[in-house]
Amino acid sequence: NAGVMQNPRHLVRRRGQEARLRCSPMKGHSHVYWYRQLPEEGLKFMVYLQKENIIDESGMPKERFSAEFPKEGPSILRIQQVVRGDSAAYFCASSHKGTGQETQYFGPGTRLLVL
Amino acid sequence: SQQGEEDPQALSIQEGENATMNCSYKTSINNLQWYRQNSGRGLVHLILIRSNEREKHSGRLRVTLDTSKKSSSLLITASRAADTASYFCATTSPPGNTGKLIFGQGTTLQVKP
């Protein structure tokens, strides 16, 4: 039973390019959360999605960032026109029910470096 | 803003000693979870304690929760070099029950062989 999968594991982009980060939740999980971890800091919530719906995007920057979780395929976190401040580790987590009463399982993360 | 504040920020002990990390939070919670992160890696879930529980054990781990003080502690007994990692507490809070986790800044633990 595969865990949460993320790809790519490492991504290098130049300023102004687009970054696409993918997350496949654990089998049977339909709730996905994205978090960002800046160097030497804890994780900060970005967005919570169910299949085809954004439930809570209170942690998403207002511009350049978007997320989706289509009916088929992985969840995508998209960053347009990246800037150096976007350099961070991006983690997704999945859960069976989005109730806050259960464990979230994390993927290995995507480390984004913006040159 | 971050919910959890962890103490100490860094801890260095000898193998075999016990390590205690503390976490405080500000608002009411549904539950509190502890995660471990090895350098440059993802998060590994350690233990979840619900708001109506006071203590929980898992192997060498013991977690306590004091909702009156809005604090939790993680005790690792008989530490090993392999326990070297960063440890984070995270909470979920009502209302809404969306399940998003609010993380503390973490405690970096170094266990010297």
mmCIF file of C-alpha atoms in Angstrom:
data_model
loop_
_atom_site.group_PDB
_atom_site.id
_atom_site.type_symbol
_atom_site.label_atom_id
_atom_site.label_comp_id
_atom_site.label_asym_id
_atom_site.label_seq_id
_atom_site.Cartn_x
_atom_site.Cartn_y
_atom_site.Cartn_z
ATOM 1 C CA ASN A 1 0.000 0.000 0.000
ATOM 2 C CA ALA A 2 1.887 2.990 -1.299
ATOM 3 C CA GLY A 3 2.023 6.083 0.837
ATOM 4 C CA VAL A 4 1.579 9.647 -0.289
ATOM 5 C CA MET A 5 3.572 10.272 -3.443
ATOM 6 C CA GLN A 6 4.973 13.589 -4.526
ATOM 7 C CA ASN A 7 6.892 14.524 -7.612
ATOM 8 C CA PRO A 8 9.233 15.860 -8.494
ATOM 9 C CA ARG A 9 11.294 15.558 -5.334
ATOM 10 C CA HIS A 10 13.487 18.453 -6.392
ATOM 11 C CA LEU A 11 12.623 21.252 -8.777
ATOM 12 C CA VAL A 12 14.797 24.107 -9.959
ATOM 13 C CA ARG A 13 13.218 27.067 -11.680
ATOM 14 C CA ARG A 14 14.426 30.485 -12.778
ATOM 15 C CA ARG A 15 12.553 33.583 -11.703
ATOM 16 C CA GLY A 16 9.437 34.093 -13.794
ATOM 17 C CA GLN A 17 8.967 30.441 -14.710
ATOM 18 C CA GLU A 18 6.119 28.212 -13.604
ATOM 19 C CA ALA A 19 6.373 25.404 -11.062
ATOM 20 C CA ARG A 20 3.982 22.456 -10.982
ATOM 21 C CA LEU A 21 4.036 20.175 -7.975
ATOM 22 C CA ARG A 22 2.104 16.907 -7.941
ATOM 23 C CA CYS A 23 0.677 14.885 -5.105
ATOM 24 C CA SER A 24 -0.990 11.484 -5.215
ATOM 25 C CA PRO A 25 -2.747 10.706 -1.929
ATOM 26 C CA MET A 26 -2.762 7.368 -0.216
ATOM 27 C CA LYS A 27 -5.110 4.822 -1.718
ATOM 28 C CA GLY A 28 -8.619 5.416 -0.472
ATOM 29 C CA HIS A 29 -7.932 8.981 0.668
ATOM 30 C CA SER A 30 -9.901 11.765 -0.943
ATOM 31 C CA HIS A 31 -8.706 14.673 1.205
ATOM 32 C CA VAL A 32 -5.475 16.474 0.368
ATOM 33 C CA TYR A 33 -3.671 19.238 2.251
ATOM 34 C CA TRP A 34 -0.719 21.304 1.022
ATOM 35 C CA TYR A 35 1.834 22.838 3.396
ATOM 36 C CA ARG A 36 4.919 24.947 2.843
ATOM 37 C CA GLN A 37 8.072 24.841 4.918
ATOM 38 C CA LEU A 38 10.516 27.692 4.655
ATOM 39 C CA PRO A 39 14.124 27.013 5.714
ATOM 40 C CA GLU A 40 14.520 26.498 9.456
ATOM 41 C CA GLU A 41 10.790 26.919 10.064
ATOM 42 C CA GLY A 42 7.746 24.802 10.761
ATOM 43 C CA LEU A 43 5.136 23.895 8.213
ATOM 44 C CA LYS A 44 2.393 26.331 7.304
ATOM 45 C CA PHE A 45 -0.966 25.314 5.918
ATOM 46 C CA MET A 46 -1.759 26.467 2.415
ATOM 47 C CA VAL A 47 -4.852 24.746 1.050
ATOM 48 C CA TYR A 48 -7.224 21.850 1.649
ATOM 49 C CA LEU A 49 -8.953 20.082 -1.220
ATOM 50 C CA GLN A 50 -11.340 17.259 -1.795
ATOM 51 C CA LYS A 51 -11.913 15.751 -5.196
ATOM 52 C CA GLU A 52 -12.820 18.592 -7.564
ATOM 53 C CA ASN A 53 -13.350 21.057 -4.711
ATOM 54 C CA ILE A 54 -11.259 23.579 -2.816
ATOM 55 C CA ILE A 55 -12.503 23.515 0.750
ATOM 56 C CA ASP A 56 -10.125 25.871 2.545
ATOM 57 C CA GLU A 57 -7.559 28.075 0.823
ATOM 58 C CA SER A 58 -6.998 30.451 3.712
ATOM 59 C CA GLY A 59 -3.243 29.857 3.655
ATOM 60 C CA MET A 60 -2.710 30.407 -0.041
ATOM 61 C CA PRO A 61 -1.012 33.586 -1.243
ATOM 62 C CA LYS A 62 -3.533 35.715 -3.116
ATOM 63 C CA GLU A 63 -1.556 35.822 -6.345
ATOM 64 C CA ARG A 64 0.397 33.359 -8.460
ATOM 65 C CA PHE A 65 -0.593 30.273 -6.459
ATOM 66 C CA SER A 66 -3.375 27.865 -7.373
ATOM 67 C CA ALA A 67 -4.312 24.306 -6.529
ATOM 68 C CA GLU A 68 -6.568 21.660 -7.950
ATOM 69 C CA PHE A 69 -7.537 18.080 -7.249
ATOM 70 C CA PRO A 70 -9.310 16.711 -10.328
ATOM 71 C CA LYS A 71 -11.621 13.745 -10.404
ATOM 72 C CA GLU A 72 -8.881 11.701 -12.007
ATOM 73 C CA GLY A 73 -5.185 12.131 -11.345
ATOM 74 C CA PRO A 74 -3.044 13.797 -8.730
ATOM 75 C CA SER A 75 -3.515 17.062 -6.917
ATOM 76 C CA ILE A 76 -1.515 19.888 -8.465
ATOM 77 C CA LEU A 77 -0.039 22.929 -6.753
ATOM 78 C CA ARG A 78 0.846 25.498 -9.368
ATOM 79 C CA ILE A 79 3.061 28.526 -8.823
ATOM 80 C CA GLN A 80 3.208 31.019 -11.654
ATOM 81 C CA GLN A 81 6.033 33.501 -12.208
ATOM 82 C CA VAL A 82 8.100 32.132 -9.366
ATOM 83 C CA VAL A 83 10.246 34.441 -7.243
ATOM 84 C CA ARG A 84 13.176 33.591 -4.987
ATOM 85 C CA GLY A 85 10.943 33.813 -1.916
ATOM 86 C CA ASP A 86 9.012 30.797 -3.213
ATOM 87 C CA SER A 87 12.041 28.606 -2.545
ATOM 88 C CA ALA A 88 10.862 26.140 0.074
ATOM 89 C CA ALA A 89 9.826 22.565 0.690
ATOM 90 C CA TYR A 90 6.227 21.869 -0.268
ATOM 91 C CA PHE A 91 4.521 18.957 1.421
ATOM 92 C CA CYS A 92 1.198 17.382 0.774
ATOM 93 C CA ALA A 93 -0.698 15.207 3.187
ATOM 94 C CA SER A 94 -3.776 13.074 2.792
ATOM 95 C CA SER A 95 -6.452 11.724 5.050
ATOM 96 C CA HIS A 96 -9.446 9.447 4.729
ATOM 97 C CA LYS A 97 -11.907 11.941 6.191
ATOM 98 C CA GLY A 98 -11.347 15.660 6.479
ATOM 99 C CA THR A 99 -12.723 15.882 9.988
ATOM 100 C CA GLY A 100 -9.632 16.896 11.900
ATOM 101 C CA GLN A 101 -10.018 13.813 14.058
ATOM 102 C CA GLU A 102 -7.585 11.569 12.253
ATOM 103 C CA THR A 103 -3.990 11.279 11.202
ATOM 104 C CA GLN A 104 -2.700 13.060 8.135
ATOM 105 C CA TYR A 105 -0.046 11.153 6.228
ATOM 106 C CA PHE A 106 2.654 13.218 4.599
ATOM 107 C CA GLY A 107 4.525 12.785 1.368
ATOM 108 C CA PRO A 108 8.307 13.214 1.069
ATOM 109 C CA GLY A 109 7.949 16.763 -0.186
ATOM 110 C CA THR A 110 9.080 18.718 -3.221
ATOM 111 C CA ARG A 111 12.016 21.030 -2.674
ATOM 112 C CA LEU A 112 11.700 24.035 -4.928
ATOM 113 C CA LEU A 113 14.722 26.201 -5.612
ATOM 114 C CA VAL A 114 14.228 29.422 -7.516
ATOM 115 C CA LEU A 115 17.376 30.840 -9.049
ATOM 116 C CA SER B 1 -0.229 32.771 12.813
ATOM 117 C CA GLN B 2 1.366 29.712 14.305
ATOM 118 C CA GLN B 3 -0.662 27.937 16.951
ATOM 119 C CA GLY B 4 2.065 25.998 18.672
ATOM 120 C CA GLU B 5 5.156 27.171 20.397
ATOM 121 C CA GLU B 6 7.736 24.567 21.219
ATOM 122 C CA ASP B 7 10.290 24.485 23.928
ATOM 123 C CA PRO B 8 13.192 24.052 23.828
ATOM 124 C CA GLN B 9 14.111 25.051 20.287
ATOM 125 C CA ALA B 10 17.136 22.781 20.437
ATOM 126 C CA LEU B 11 18.073 19.897 22.701
ATOM 127 C CA SER B 12 21.282 17.869 22.833
ATOM 128 C CA ILE B 13 21.539 14.722 24.954
ATOM 129 C CA GLN B 14 23.564 11.539 25.248
ATOM 130 C CA GLU B 15 22.294 8.236 23.984
ATOM 131 C CA GLY B 16 20.287 6.471 26.674
ATOM 132 C CA GLU B 17 19.014 9.661 28.278
ATOM 133 C CA ASN B 18 15.412 10.801 28.138
ATOM 134 C CA ALA B 19 14.332 13.742 26.002
ATOM 135 C CA THR B 20 11.374 15.955 26.855
ATOM 136 C CA MET B 21 9.878 18.471 24.463
ATOM 137 C CA ASN B 22 7.034 20.824 25.237
ATOM 138 C CA CYS B 23 4.394 22.436 23.090
ATOM 139 C CA SER B 24 1.970 25.203 23.963
ATOM 140 C CA TYR B 25 -0.976 26.366 21.929
ATOM 141 C CA LYS B 26 -3.402 29.239 22.039
ATOM 142 C CA THR B 27 -6.906 28.163 21.066
ATOM 143 C CA SER B 28 -9.131 25.187 21.851
ATOM 144 C CA ILE B 29 -8.254 22.074 19.916
ATOM 145 C CA ASN B 30 -9.765 18.887 18.524
ATOM 146 C CA ASN B 31 -6.546 16.990 18.895
ATOM 147 C CA LEU B 32 -2.797 17.415 19.015
ATOM 148 C CA GLN B 33 -0.330 15.410 16.966
ATOM 149 C CA TRP B 34 3.423 14.970 17.112
ATOM 150 C CA TYR B 35 5.532 14.488 14.008
ATOM 151 C CA ARG B 36 9.203 13.761 13.431
ATOM 152 C CA GLN B 37 11.213 15.129 10.529
ATOM 153 C CA ASN B 38 14.668 13.895 9.717
ATOM 154 C CA SER B 39 16.903 16.432 8.015
ATOM 155 C CA GLY B 40 15.766 17.085 4.474
ATOM 156 C CA ARG B 41 13.014 14.502 4.651
ATOM 157 C CA GLY B 42 9.242 14.346 5.005
ATOM 158 C CA LEU B 43 7.216 14.134 8.188
ATOM 159 C CA VAL B 44 6.552 10.927 10.022
ATOM 160 C CA HIS B 45 3.475 10.774 12.236
ATOM 161 C CA LEU B 46 4.311 9.710 15.787
ATOM 162 C CA ILE B 47 1.199 9.975 17.891
ATOM 163 C CA LEU B 48 -2.215 11.658 18.059
ATOM 164 C CA ILE B 49 -3.832 12.621 21.339
ATOM 165 C CA ARG B 50 -7.435 13.801 21.441
ATOM 166 C CA SER B 51 -8.629 16.742 23.484
ATOM 167 C CA ASN B 52 -10.407 14.445 25.964
ATOM 168 C CA GLU B 53 -7.286 12.342 26.581
ATOM 169 C CA ARG B 54 -4.571 13.166 29.098
ATOM 170 C CA GLU B 55 -1.817 10.701 28.316
ATOM 171 C CA LYS B 56 -0.860 8.319 25.569
ATOM 172 C CA HIS B 57 1.986 5.867 25.048
ATOM 173 C CA SER B 58 3.537 4.366 21.963
ATOM 174 C CA GLY B 59 6.694 2.330 22.442
ATOM 175 C CA ARG B 60 9.341 4.665 23.872
ATOM 176 C CA LEU B 61 7.091 7.683 23.373
ATOM 177 C CA ARG B 62 4.863 9.216 26.002
ATOM 178 C CA VAL B 63 2.646 12.181 25.258
ATOM 179 C CA THR B 64 0.693 14.190 27.789
ATOM 180 C CA LEU B 65 -1.945 16.822 27.182
ATOM 181 C CA ASP B 66 -3.111 19.474 29.636
ATOM 182 C CA THR B 67 -5.974 21.378 28.056
ATOM 183 C CA SER B 68 -6.297 23.700 31.072
ATOM 184 C CA LYS B 69 -2.751 24.917 30.442
ATOM 185 C CA LYS B 70 -3.003 24.497 26.677
ATOM 186 C CA SER B 71 0.173 22.478 26.610
ATOM 187 C CA SER B 72 1.525 19.083 25.643
ATOM 188 C CA SER B 73 4.778 17.254 26.203
ATOM 189 C CA LEU B 74 6.553 14.534 24.276
ATOM 190 C CA LEU B 75 8.894 12.274 26.224
ATOM 191 C CA ILE B 76 11.286 9.955 24.421
ATOM 192 C CA THR B 77 12.792 7.438 26.796
ATOM 193 C CA ALA B 78 16.128 5.680 26.391
ATOM 194 C CA SER B 79 17.033 7.825 23.398
ATOM 195 C CA ARG B 80 19.030 6.503 20.473
ATOM 196 C CA ALA B 81 21.207 8.222 17.893
ATOM 197 C CA ALA B 82 18.499 7.427 15.344
ATOM 198 C CA ASP B 83 16.098 9.680 17.274
ATOM 199 C CA THR B 84 18.106 12.682 16.072
ATOM 200 C CA ALA B 85 15.553 14.770 14.170
ATOM 201 C CA SER B 86 13.230 17.747 14.430
ATOM 202 C CA TYR B 87 9.999 17.206 16.302
ATOM 203 C CA PHE B 88 6.854 19.202 15.640
ATOM 204 C CA CYS B 89 3.551 19.440 17.408
ATOM 205 C CA ALA B 90 0.482 20.243 15.339
ATOM 206 C CA THR B 91 -3.106 20.948 16.285
ATOM 207 C CA THR B 92 -6.482 20.929 14.630
ATOM 208 C CA SER B 93 -9.045 23.322 15.980
ATOM 209 C CA PRO B 94 -12.770 23.907 15.826
ATOM 210 C CA PRO B 95 -14.834 25.336 14.286
ATOM 211 C CA GLY B 96 -15.124 24.018 10.802
ATOM 212 C CA ASN B 97 -13.286 20.744 11.337
ATOM 213 C CA THR B 98 -11.500 21.074 8.027
ATOM 214 C CA GLY B 99 -8.610 19.190 9.540
ATOM 215 C CA LYS B 100 -5.882 21.633 8.646
ATOM 216 C CA LEU B 101 -2.892 21.303 10.918
ATOM 217 C CA ILE B 102 -1.306 24.264 12.640
ATOM 218 C CA PHE B 103 2.342 23.503 13.361
ATOM 219 C CA GLY B 104 4.754 24.739 15.967
ATOM 220 C CA GLN B 105 8.258 25.842 15.088
ATOM 221 C CA GLY B 106 9.733 22.550 16.202
ATOM 222 C CA THR B 107 12.401 21.233 18.542
ATOM 223 C CA THR B 108 15.667 20.029 17.064
ATOM 224 C CA LEU B 109 16.908 17.007 18.993
ATOM 225 C CA GLN B 110 20.462 15.746 18.755
ATOM 226 C CA VAL B 111 21.274 12.425 20.390
ATOM 227 C CA LYS B 112 24.997 11.855 20.712
ATOM 228 C CA PRO B 113 26.235 8.266 20.525
#
